[in-house]
Amino acid sequence: MSGNRTPNDPRNPGRTEPTLGNLDQLDRPLPRVDLDDGLPQIRVEPIYQRNHHNQPPEDDYDPRPPRRWKIPLLIGVAVVLAVVAGMWINESRLRGMVPRTDFDNVLHRAQVALQQGHLDGTDGSSARELFEAARALEPDNDSARQGLNDVGRAEIARADAALQAGKIGEASDALTNARELLGGGSDVDRLSEAIAKAQVSTGHTDTLITQAQQALSDDKLDGPDGAAALYQRVLSAEPDNAVARHGLDQVGDAMAAQIQKALAANDVATAASEVDRLAAISPNNSQLPTLRASLSAQQAQAGNALTDAINEGNDALRAGRISGDGNDTALAHYKAALAIDPNNAQAKAGLGQVAEALIVQANAAIDAGDADHAKQLLDQAEAFAPQSADLIAARARLQRPASQPVQPSPQHMPPTNTIAKADVATKSDQRSDDEGDTTPPVALTGQQQIQVADMVQRARQAAARGDIMSPPGNCAYDLYRGALSIDGNNPEALSGLQALPGLVQRQFNDALRGGNLAKAGSLLDALDNLSPGDTVLAISSQRLASAWFDQAEQQLDSGDRNNAAGSLEQGRRLSPNDQRVQQLLARMQGGR
């Protein structure tokens, strides 16, 4: 630690003292000195010092540095979750980015037809038909729904143009289409009133009155061409027309006479419907209070008998007494209930369950090789469920047996809440394998295979258009049946036929959301034919009834009493005991 002595230093007194140097910058790092001596460079790893305070036992100690891969992994997982969440939230947008050849083609054709003014038709090429077909392919697609709305607005424009050109008939047709697509609205109401006034102002008053008088003499009271509607069209333009008012009173008297006949025949359902119509058309008719009192008395009596018949039918169904001789079977009791009220939803559903139970028994008989008994059961079911999808599938199995029996799809299997059906399933399970149907399938010619494939493809297209039960011969139902008549074991035809009820239900929901109540009613009837006894029918029926009641209220608010009466009648037919029936009737009688 002593410095070096320099003998020739004149300042050196002759003795060198020891020194430590400058201690002020002792804690600073030494400057890096790069020495290039021409030798290879050697990198020395730092020595990891052990922590003697927290050092684990020597046997468990791991001298490797701590792992740092967990943080990037967590970040990656978070990114993946974020991407998945984004895809789920934007599902509709992402679906729109995926190519959809069939849907896009139909939608494009619909838009072209709309631009060309081809709004409605029956050949499948109009804008309305094509937009409905696109909506059937993708019920939740906004473009198809907006397209139908655009068609409705175009029909409004066409009605306006026809009215200005003096083409009252064309304007009326366009207005009818617009009302079906838009479900009403201020423009529809405005055009309805304008067309009625135009008919009067163009000298149609005498013609309308003559037509109304002829309809009254022919006992044609209801409907758009009935006496009531014709007289009301005159009064909407000329409220003080004495001839039309007197004619409407005559219509009321004729309807009262019809109600008396229905009550005398114990036809409570018809009498109730006619009373509602009379209250809407002629709320001040002098016979209306008496008719209501007589109707109430008969309704109370018939209601008790109806309830008893339905309950006894349910008990017989649960006990396995499906059909047969005697009056204590489910079939007999449900028929008795329908004799009291032909439109009773519970009785119709019960009859559908009887049909499904018979079809289940027929399938079991086919599996057991008892074709004659199976045919008898299917004939019984066909008497009151002739268009059941399961019935057609069972008949196809019976006519064209295969090595592996075709079973109904799970979503359309009949309810299993009856003892009879449980017994059938148990007996079927107890059969040995060698008792099954082992008849080989019938070979088809090449021409038949092409024909079946073509019919199945056309059936799918018809179903997508919404042509389920009509037009005859070109609807999905008839095409699938035709395919099965050639090849009873064709899996595509069988699955397509049995999938029709689910498709019809989706189209019904879409029509109901779009306010197209007439189409929803048609689809509900189709569903009733395809899948009788399905529990969803009662729910769908009530939903449609509520929609009709809503429309009746809107029509009453706008002063359209005639159409309100029609909407109320439609809703009442579906749900006669709904409390809104009496509320709407009270509004009609009070003129509110």
Short mmCIF file of C-alpha atoms in Angstrom, two decimals, residues 242-416:
data_model
loop_
_atom_site.label_atom_id
_atom_site.label_comp_id
_atom_site.label_asym_id
_atom_site.label_seq_id
_atom_site.Cartn_x
_atom_site.Cartn_y
_atom_site.Cartn_z
CA ALA A 242 -130.35 4.85 -44.65
CA VAL A 243 -130.46 1.88 -47.03
CA ALA A 244 -127.17 0.51 -45.74
CA ARG A 245 -128.22 0.99 -42.10
CA HIS A 246 -131.48 -0.82 -42.66
CA GLY A 247 -129.65 -3.58 -44.50
CA LEU A 248 -127.21 -4.02 -41.63
CA ASP A 249 -130.16 -4.36 -39.23
CA GLN A 250 -131.54 -7.10 -41.49
CA VAL A 251 -128.20 -8.85 -41.35
CA GLY A 252 -128.38 -8.73 -37.53
CA ASP A 253 -131.85 -10.30 -37.55
CA ALA A 254 -130.70 -13.05 -39.90
CA MET A 255 -127.72 -13.80 -37.66
CA ALA A 256 -130.01 -13.95 -34.62
CA ALA A 257 -132.15 -16.53 -36.40
CA GLN A 258 -129.06 -18.64 -37.12
CA ILE A 259 -128.05 -18.44 -33.45
CA GLN A 260 -131.47 -19.68 -32.39
CA LYS A 261 -131.10 -22.69 -34.69
CA ALA A 262 -127.65 -23.47 -33.30
CA LEU A 263 -128.93 -23.30 -29.72
CA ALA A 264 -131.85 -25.56 -30.58
CA ALA A 265 -129.38 -28.11 -31.97
CA ASN A 266 -127.16 -27.81 -28.84
CA ASP A 267 -124.33 -26.53 -31.06
CA VAL A 268 -122.85 -24.32 -28.36
CA ALA A 269 -119.61 -23.59 -30.18
CA THR A 270 -121.34 -22.25 -33.30
CA ALA A 271 -123.84 -20.28 -31.26
CA ALA A 272 -121.09 -18.64 -29.21
CA SER A 273 -119.15 -17.64 -32.31
CA GLU A 274 -122.26 -16.19 -33.97
CA VAL A 275 -123.19 -14.23 -30.85
CA ASP A 276 -119.78 -12.58 -30.90
CA ARG A 277 -120.21 -11.67 -34.56
CA LEU A 278 -123.67 -10.26 -33.93
CA ALA A 279 -122.37 -8.15 -31.05
CA ALA A 280 -119.69 -6.71 -33.33
CA ILE A 281 -121.94 -5.99 -36.29
CA SER A 282 -125.11 -4.92 -34.48
CA PRO A 283 -124.34 -4.26 -30.80
CA ASN A 284 -127.78 -2.76 -30.18
CA ASN A 285 -129.75 -5.67 -31.60
CA SER A 286 -132.83 -6.23 -29.45
CA GLN A 287 -132.44 -10.03 -29.43
CA LEU A 288 -128.84 -10.01 -28.23
CA PRO A 289 -129.51 -10.06 -24.42
CA THR A 290 -131.92 -13.00 -24.70
CA LEU A 291 -129.52 -14.92 -26.90
CA ARG A 292 -126.68 -14.34 -24.45
CA ALA A 293 -128.71 -15.65 -21.55
CA SER A 294 -129.69 -18.82 -23.44
CA LEU A 295 -126.11 -19.33 -24.55
CA SER A 296 -124.74 -18.98 -21.01
CA ALA A 297 -127.13 -21.63 -19.70
CA GLN A 298 -126.19 -24.11 -22.40
CA GLN A 299 -122.48 -23.34 -22.03
CA ALA A 300 -122.59 -24.18 -18.34
CA GLN A 301 -124.33 -27.48 -19.01
CA ALA A 302 -122.10 -28.40 -21.95
CA GLY A 303 -118.97 -27.30 -20.07
CA ASN A 304 -119.55 -29.85 -17.31
CA ALA A 305 -120.13 -32.65 -19.81
CA LEU A 306 -117.08 -31.61 -21.80
CA THR A 307 -114.82 -31.58 -18.75
CA ASP A 308 -116.06 -35.01 -17.69
CA ALA A 309 -115.46 -36.49 -21.14
CA ILE A 310 -111.90 -35.14 -21.34
CA ASN A 311 -111.01 -36.32 -17.84
CA GLU A 312 -112.40 -39.79 -18.53
CA GLY A 313 -110.45 -39.91 -21.77
CA ASN A 314 -107.23 -39.02 -19.96
CA ASP A 315 -107.88 -41.71 -17.35
CA ALA A 316 -108.52 -44.33 -20.01
CA LEU A 317 -105.36 -43.34 -21.89
CA ARG A 318 -103.25 -43.70 -18.74
CA ALA A 319 -104.89 -47.06 -18.01
CA GLY A 320 -104.00 -48.35 -21.47
CA ARG A 321 -107.58 -48.51 -22.77
CA ILE A 322 -106.69 -46.89 -26.09
CA SER A 323 -109.43 -48.12 -28.41
CA GLY A 324 -111.73 -51.05 -28.93
CA ASP A 325 -115.29 -52.04 -28.18
CA GLY A 326 -117.34 -50.21 -25.61
CA ASN A 327 -117.55 -46.58 -24.50
CA ASP A 328 -114.90 -46.68 -21.78
CA THR A 329 -111.89 -46.15 -24.05
CA ALA A 330 -109.80 -43.06 -24.58
CA LEU A 331 -110.92 -42.89 -28.20
CA ALA A 332 -114.61 -43.01 -27.28
CA HIS A 333 -114.33 -40.33 -24.58
CA TYR A 334 -112.35 -37.91 -26.74
CA LYS A 335 -114.85 -38.34 -29.57
CA ALA A 336 -117.65 -37.56 -27.14
CA ALA A 337 -115.81 -34.39 -26.07
CA LEU A 338 -115.39 -33.28 -29.69
CA ALA A 339 -119.09 -33.87 -30.31
CA ILE A 340 -119.77 -31.26 -27.63
CA ASP A 341 -117.09 -28.81 -28.79
CA PRO A 342 -115.56 -29.64 -32.19
CA ASN A 343 -112.80 -27.09 -31.69
CA ASN A 344 -111.76 -28.07 -28.18
CA ALA A 345 -107.97 -28.11 -28.07
CA GLN A 346 -107.70 -30.61 -25.20
CA ALA A 347 -109.95 -33.13 -26.91
CA LYS A 348 -108.02 -32.77 -30.18
CA ALA A 349 -104.72 -33.24 -28.38
CA GLY A 350 -106.08 -36.34 -26.65
CA LEU A 351 -107.20 -37.80 -29.95
CA GLY A 352 -103.72 -37.12 -31.31
CA GLN A 353 -102.20 -39.01 -28.39
CA VAL A 354 -104.48 -41.94 -29.16
CA ALA A 355 -103.22 -41.92 -32.74
CA GLU A 356 -99.59 -41.83 -31.61
CA ALA A 357 -100.20 -44.70 -29.19
CA LEU A 358 -101.68 -46.79 -32.00
CA ILE A 359 -98.70 -46.00 -34.22
CA VAL A 360 -96.33 -47.14 -31.46
CA GLN A 361 -98.25 -50.40 -31.19
CA ALA A 362 -98.13 -50.78 -34.98
CA ASN A 363 -94.35 -50.32 -35.00
CA ALA A 364 -94.05 -52.98 -32.34
CA ALA A 365 -96.21 -55.32 -34.42
CA ILE A 366 -94.00 -54.67 -37.47
CA ASP A 367 -90.93 -55.53 -35.43
CA ALA A 368 -92.63 -58.75 -34.32
CA GLY A 369 -93.47 -59.64 -37.94
CA ASP A 370 -97.24 -59.27 -37.45
CA ALA A 371 -97.98 -57.20 -40.55
CA ASP A 372 -101.75 -57.76 -40.48
CA HIS A 373 -102.15 -56.45 -36.94
CA ALA A 374 -99.87 -53.53 -37.72
CA LYS A 375 -102.02 -52.60 -40.72
CA GLN A 376 -105.18 -52.68 -38.59
CA LEU A 377 -103.63 -50.37 -36.01
CA LEU A 378 -102.39 -47.93 -38.65
CA ASP A 379 -105.82 -47.90 -40.29
CA GLN A 380 -107.35 -46.92 -36.94
CA ALA A 381 -104.80 -44.13 -36.47
CA GLU A 382 -105.33 -42.87 -40.01
CA ALA A 383 -109.03 -42.31 -39.33
CA PHE A 384 -108.28 -39.28 -37.15
CA ALA A 385 -104.61 -38.50 -37.89
CA PRO A 386 -104.30 -39.14 -41.63
CA GLN A 387 -101.34 -36.82 -42.21
CA SER A 388 -99.21 -37.76 -39.22
CA ALA A 389 -95.53 -37.92 -40.17
CA ASP A 390 -95.03 -40.94 -37.89
CA LEU A 391 -97.99 -42.68 -39.54
CA ILE A 392 -96.50 -42.26 -43.02
CA ALA A 393 -93.12 -43.49 -41.79
CA ALA A 394 -94.73 -46.56 -40.21
CA ARG A 395 -96.62 -47.35 -43.40
CA ALA A 396 -93.36 -47.09 -45.33
CA ARG A 397 -91.80 -49.63 -42.97
CA LEU A 398 -94.78 -51.91 -43.38
CA GLN A 399 -94.69 -51.80 -47.17
CA ARG A 400 -90.90 -52.01 -47.53
CA PRO A 401 -89.45 -53.98 -44.63
CA ALA A 402 -85.70 -53.76 -44.10
CA SER A 403 -83.09 -55.64 -42.11
CA GLN A 404 -82.93 -52.81 -39.60
CA PRO A 405 -86.29 -51.32 -38.60
CA VAL A 406 -86.56 -47.56 -38.84
CA GLN A 407 -87.52 -45.90 -35.59
CA PRO A 408 -89.06 -42.43 -35.23
CA SER A 409 -86.59 -39.72 -34.35
CA PRO A 410 -86.38 -38.97 -30.61
CA GLN A 411 -87.82 -35.49 -30.90
CA HIS A 412 -90.99 -36.88 -32.49
CA MET A 413 -91.45 -39.99 -30.43
CA PRO A 414 -94.94 -40.12 -28.95
CA PRO A 415 -95.40 -39.21 -25.28
CA THR A 416 -94.57 -41.96 -22.82
#
